[in-house]
Amino acid sequence: MARSNSALLFDLDGTLVDSVYQHVLAWKEALDREGVELSVWRIHRKIGMSGGLFANMLLRETGLEITEERLERLRLWHAEAYTRQASQGAVRPLPGARELLAFLTDEEIPWAIATSGRMQTAAHNLEALGVDPSSVPVVTRDQVRYAKPDPDLFITAAHRLGVDIHHSLVIGDSIWDMLAAQRARALGVGLLSGGYGQEELEDAGAFRVYEDPADLLRHIDEVAARR
């Protein structure tokens, strides 16, 4: 398999940027403002989905009425809380993230980022990572009809790179990334840096699991196609 025919398609939060728990706390703040009592661990289990689907599932679990107005309030309050944390320097690249992307670029291995977050929150993560969306394909929730666990984000990223999704690798930290990879008929590679366990990721379809981007870089020859 030639490198030019394949690519690495990265999730963002918890995969390249250490931001999962900031999102959890931002959602907690938004839900508290809405008067929705929910434990932090329940919020964490849904991180990685699209914000709308995420809020939908949480409200359904609490038995509260789901309205478009309520969903929009939650989304805006979450973005507000997350932006505040990000502006205070709470969001940073995960170990090895910058080095991994630089290696792929130097080796001319195509890569892109596909995140279930909207650009409103993803912009802070991209800035922390040093990624310019004008020069690197970045697909956000704003650009697709459905987000994870649907495969649209990764399929769109592969299309923008001009590569075959079936020959590409989806790199993510959550079971939602791995489920999306399966639905796209791509191979999924899991990272533990978002809080999910190895067995959970493997059960969701990951064929390899690494600790974080630095660990993936150390084992890159196990997953990156040679010329």
Short mmCIF file of C-alpha atoms in Angstrom, two decimals:
data_model
loop_
_atom_site.label_atom_id
_atom_site.label_comp_id
_atom_site.label_asym_id
_atom_site.label_seq_id
_atom_site.Cartn_x
_atom_site.Cartn_y
_atom_site.Cartn_z
CA MET A 1 0.00 0.00 0.00
CA ALA A 2 1.57 3.28 -1.08
CA ARG A 3 1.71 6.09 1.39
CA SER A 4 0.07 8.45 -1.09
CA ASN A 5 -3.07 6.23 -1.15
CA SER A 6 -3.56 6.21 2.60
CA ALA A 7 -3.76 8.74 5.41
CA LEU A 8 -4.00 9.19 9.16
CA LEU A 9 -7.24 10.85 10.18
CA PHE A 10 -7.05 12.29 13.70
CA ASP A 11 -9.68 13.11 16.23
CA LEU A 12 -8.72 16.26 18.16
CA ASP A 13 -9.87 16.33 21.81
CA GLY A 14 -8.08 13.68 23.87
CA THR A 15 -6.17 12.49 20.80
CA LEU A 16 -3.91 15.42 19.92
CA VAL A 17 -4.92 17.92 22.60
CA ASP A 18 -5.33 17.35 26.35
CA SER A 19 -8.81 18.84 26.51
CA VAL A 20 -11.27 16.07 27.39
CA TYR A 21 -11.67 16.98 31.04
CA GLN A 22 -12.00 20.67 30.22
CA HIS A 23 -14.92 19.72 27.96
CA VAL A 24 -16.39 17.60 30.76
CA LEU A 25 -16.26 20.52 33.19
CA ALA A 26 -17.63 22.91 30.58
CA TRP A 27 -20.60 20.61 29.96
CA LYS A 28 -21.08 20.25 33.71
CA GLU A 29 -21.25 24.02 34.07
CA ALA A 30 -23.73 24.29 31.19
CA LEU A 31 -25.95 21.55 32.59
CA ASP A 32 -25.86 23.11 36.07
CA ARG A 33 -26.98 26.43 34.58
CA GLU A 34 -29.89 24.61 32.97
CA GLY A 35 -30.77 22.96 36.27
CA VAL A 36 -29.79 19.49 35.07
CA GLU A 37 -28.15 17.41 37.81
CA LEU A 38 -25.74 14.87 36.34
CA SER A 39 -22.58 13.26 37.70
CA VAL A 40 -19.30 14.19 36.04
CA TRP A 41 -18.49 10.56 35.18
CA ARG A 42 -21.71 10.26 33.16
CA ILE A 43 -20.72 13.31 31.16
CA HIS A 44 -17.27 11.91 30.44
CA ARG A 45 -18.72 8.72 28.96
CA LYS A 46 -20.40 10.76 26.22
CA ILE A 47 -17.49 13.04 25.29
CA GLY A 48 -16.49 12.54 21.66
CA MET A 49 -20.01 12.63 20.26
CA SER A 50 -21.40 15.66 18.54
CA GLY A 51 -22.59 18.27 21.03
CA GLY A 52 -26.22 17.97 19.92
CA LEU A 53 -26.34 14.18 20.16
CA PHE A 54 -24.43 14.37 23.43
CA ALA A 55 -26.92 16.77 25.02
CA ASN A 56 -29.82 14.78 23.57
CA MET A 57 -28.63 11.58 25.25
CA LEU A 58 -27.95 13.26 28.58
CA LEU A 59 -31.35 14.93 28.67
CA ARG A 60 -33.02 11.65 27.74
CA GLU A 61 -31.24 9.94 30.66
CA THR A 62 -32.57 12.56 33.08
CA GLY A 63 -36.09 12.38 31.68
CA LEU A 64 -36.19 16.12 30.91
CA GLU A 65 -37.96 17.51 27.88
CA ILE A 66 -35.71 17.87 24.86
CA THR A 67 -36.35 21.10 22.95
CA GLU A 68 -34.32 22.90 20.29
CA GLU A 69 -34.14 25.96 22.55
CA ARG A 70 -32.74 23.95 25.46
CA LEU A 71 -30.21 22.18 23.25
CA GLU A 72 -29.03 25.49 21.80
CA ARG A 73 -28.67 27.04 25.27
CA LEU A 74 -26.59 24.10 26.43
CA ARG A 75 -24.38 24.25 23.36
CA LEU A 76 -23.75 27.98 23.76
CA TRP A 77 -23.11 27.71 27.51
CA HIS A 78 -20.70 24.82 26.95
CA ALA A 79 -18.79 26.80 24.30
CA GLU A 80 -18.66 29.82 26.62
CA ALA A 81 -17.31 27.77 29.54
CA TYR A 82 -14.80 25.91 27.38
CA THR A 83 -13.54 29.10 25.74
CA ARG A 84 -12.95 30.61 29.18
CA GLN A 85 -10.82 27.63 30.21
CA ALA A 86 -8.91 27.58 26.93
CA SER A 87 -8.15 31.30 27.13
CA GLN A 88 -6.62 30.71 30.57
CA GLY A 89 -4.12 28.26 29.10
CA ALA A 90 -5.80 25.10 30.38
CA VAL A 91 -5.68 23.37 26.97
CA ARG A 92 -2.34 22.05 25.73
CA PRO A 93 -1.09 19.54 23.15
CA LEU A 94 -0.68 15.99 24.39
CA PRO A 95 2.88 14.65 24.69
CA GLY A 96 4.32 13.95 21.26
CA ALA A 97 1.40 15.46 19.32
CA ARG A 98 3.38 18.19 17.57
CA GLU A 99 6.28 15.80 16.90
CA LEU A 100 3.97 13.16 15.45
CA LEU A 101 2.35 15.59 13.02
CA ALA A 102 5.75 17.00 12.04
CA PHE A 103 7.03 13.46 11.35
CA LEU A 104 4.05 12.65 9.13
CA THR A 105 4.52 15.91 7.24
CA ASP A 106 8.25 15.27 6.73
CA GLU A 107 7.54 11.72 5.54
CA GLU A 108 4.83 13.00 3.19
CA ILE A 109 2.21 10.84 4.86
CA PRO A 110 -1.16 12.60 4.42
CA TRP A 111 -3.02 13.52 7.59
CA ALA A 112 -6.08 15.48 8.56
CA ILE A 113 -8.09 16.35 11.64
CA ALA A 114 -11.77 15.46 12.07
CA THR A 115 -13.47 16.64 15.24
CA SER A 116 -17.04 16.43 16.49
CA GLY A 117 -16.58 19.88 18.01
CA ARG A 118 -17.60 23.01 16.17
CA MET A 119 -14.96 25.46 14.98
CA GLN A 120 -15.99 27.80 17.81
CA THR A 121 -14.29 25.48 20.33
CA ALA A 122 -11.92 23.62 17.98
CA ALA A 123 -10.13 26.85 17.06
CA HIS A 124 -8.59 27.06 20.54
CA ASN A 125 -7.31 23.50 20.29
CA LEU A 126 -5.87 24.02 16.82
CA GLU A 127 -4.09 27.16 18.00
CA ALA A 128 -2.59 25.29 20.95
CA LEU A 129 -1.48 22.55 18.57
CA GLY A 130 -0.01 24.98 16.05
CA VAL A 131 -2.23 23.73 13.22
CA ASP A 132 -3.38 26.19 10.57
CA PRO A 133 -6.75 25.08 9.10
CA SER A 134 -5.97 27.01 5.93
CA SER A 135 -3.08 24.68 5.15
CA VAL A 136 -4.21 21.41 6.79
CA PRO A 137 -7.60 19.75 6.23
CA VAL A 138 -9.68 20.24 9.37
CA VAL A 139 -13.25 18.94 9.38
CA THR A 140 -15.54 20.11 12.17
CA ARG A 141 -19.14 19.43 13.16
CA ASP A 142 -20.18 22.54 11.24
CA GLN A 143 -19.20 20.93 7.94
CA VAL A 144 -21.01 17.57 8.03
CA ARG A 145 -24.58 16.39 8.45
CA TYR A 146 -23.84 13.92 11.23
CA ALA A 147 -20.97 13.68 13.71
CA LYS A 148 -19.56 10.68 15.56
CA PRO A 149 -20.41 7.87 15.96
CA ASP A 150 -21.50 8.38 12.34
CA PRO A 151 -18.56 8.24 9.91
CA ASP A 152 -19.19 11.53 8.05
CA LEU A 153 -16.32 13.47 9.64
CA PHE A 154 -13.66 10.93 8.70
CA ILE A 155 -15.08 10.23 5.25
CA THR A 156 -15.06 13.97 4.54
CA ALA A 157 -11.47 14.29 5.81
CA ALA A 158 -10.30 11.46 3.55
CA HIS A 159 -12.12 13.02 0.60
CA ARG A 160 -10.45 16.38 1.20
CA LEU A 161 -7.06 14.65 1.23
CA GLY A 162 -7.91 12.75 -1.94
CA VAL A 163 -7.29 9.35 -0.34
CA ASP A 164 -9.32 6.17 0.02
CA ILE A 165 -11.02 6.01 3.44
CA HIS A 166 -10.80 2.21 3.29
CA HIS A 167 -7.00 2.44 3.21
CA SER A 168 -6.79 5.05 5.95
CA LEU A 169 -6.38 4.95 9.72
CA VAL A 170 -8.69 6.70 12.16
CA ILE A 171 -6.79 7.78 15.28
CA GLY A 172 -8.99 8.52 18.28
CA ASP A 173 -9.34 8.28 22.04
CA SER A 174 -12.99 7.29 22.43
CA ILE A 175 -15.26 4.41 21.56
CA TRP A 176 -17.19 6.85 19.35
CA ASP A 177 -14.09 7.30 17.17
CA MET A 178 -13.67 3.55 16.85
CA LEU A 179 -17.35 3.01 16.01
CA ALA A 180 -17.13 5.76 13.37
CA ALA A 181 -14.03 4.09 11.93
CA GLN A 182 -15.87 0.79 11.62
CA ARG A 183 -18.82 2.45 9.91
CA ALA A 184 -16.41 4.11 7.48
CA ARG A 185 -14.71 0.72 6.94
CA ALA A 186 -11.39 2.20 8.04
CA LEU A 187 -8.95 0.79 10.58
CA GLY A 188 -9.18 2.34 14.03
CA VAL A 189 -6.20 3.08 16.28
CA GLY A 190 -7.03 3.95 19.88
CA LEU A 191 -5.20 6.22 22.31
CA LEU A 192 -5.61 6.03 26.09
CA SER A 193 -5.09 9.78 26.50
CA GLY A 194 -8.82 10.56 26.59
CA GLY A 195 -9.71 8.34 29.53
CA TYR A 196 -11.15 5.23 27.87
CA GLY A 197 -9.54 1.88 28.70
CA GLN A 198 -7.71 -0.42 26.31
CA GLU A 199 -10.38 -3.13 26.41
CA GLU A 200 -13.13 -0.59 25.75
CA LEU A 201 -11.32 0.72 22.68
CA GLU A 202 -10.52 -2.76 21.41
CA ASP A 203 -14.11 -3.91 21.94
CA ALA A 204 -15.23 -0.90 19.88
CA GLY A 205 -12.95 -1.95 17.01
CA ALA A 206 -9.42 -0.60 17.65
CA PHE A 207 -6.82 -2.90 16.09
CA ARG A 208 -3.98 -1.19 17.97
CA VAL A 209 -4.01 0.87 21.19
CA TYR A 210 -1.26 3.24 22.35
CA GLU A 211 -0.88 5.51 25.36
CA ASP A 212 -0.75 8.89 23.62
CA PRO A 213 0.68 10.55 20.48
CA ALA A 214 4.25 10.11 21.77
CA ASP A 215 3.70 6.37 22.16
CA LEU A 216 2.13 6.18 18.70
CA LEU A 217 5.15 7.97 17.23
CA ARG A 218 7.48 5.44 18.87
CA HIS A 219 5.49 2.64 17.19
CA ILE A 220 4.66 4.46 13.96
CA ASP A 221 6.12 1.68 11.78
CA GLU A 222 3.38 -0.63 13.10
CA VAL A 223 0.65 1.48 11.50
CA ALA A 224 2.10 3.79 8.82
CA ALA A 225 2.23 2.32 5.31
CA ARG A 226 5.61 2.12 3.59
CA ARG A 227 6.35 3.19 0.04
#
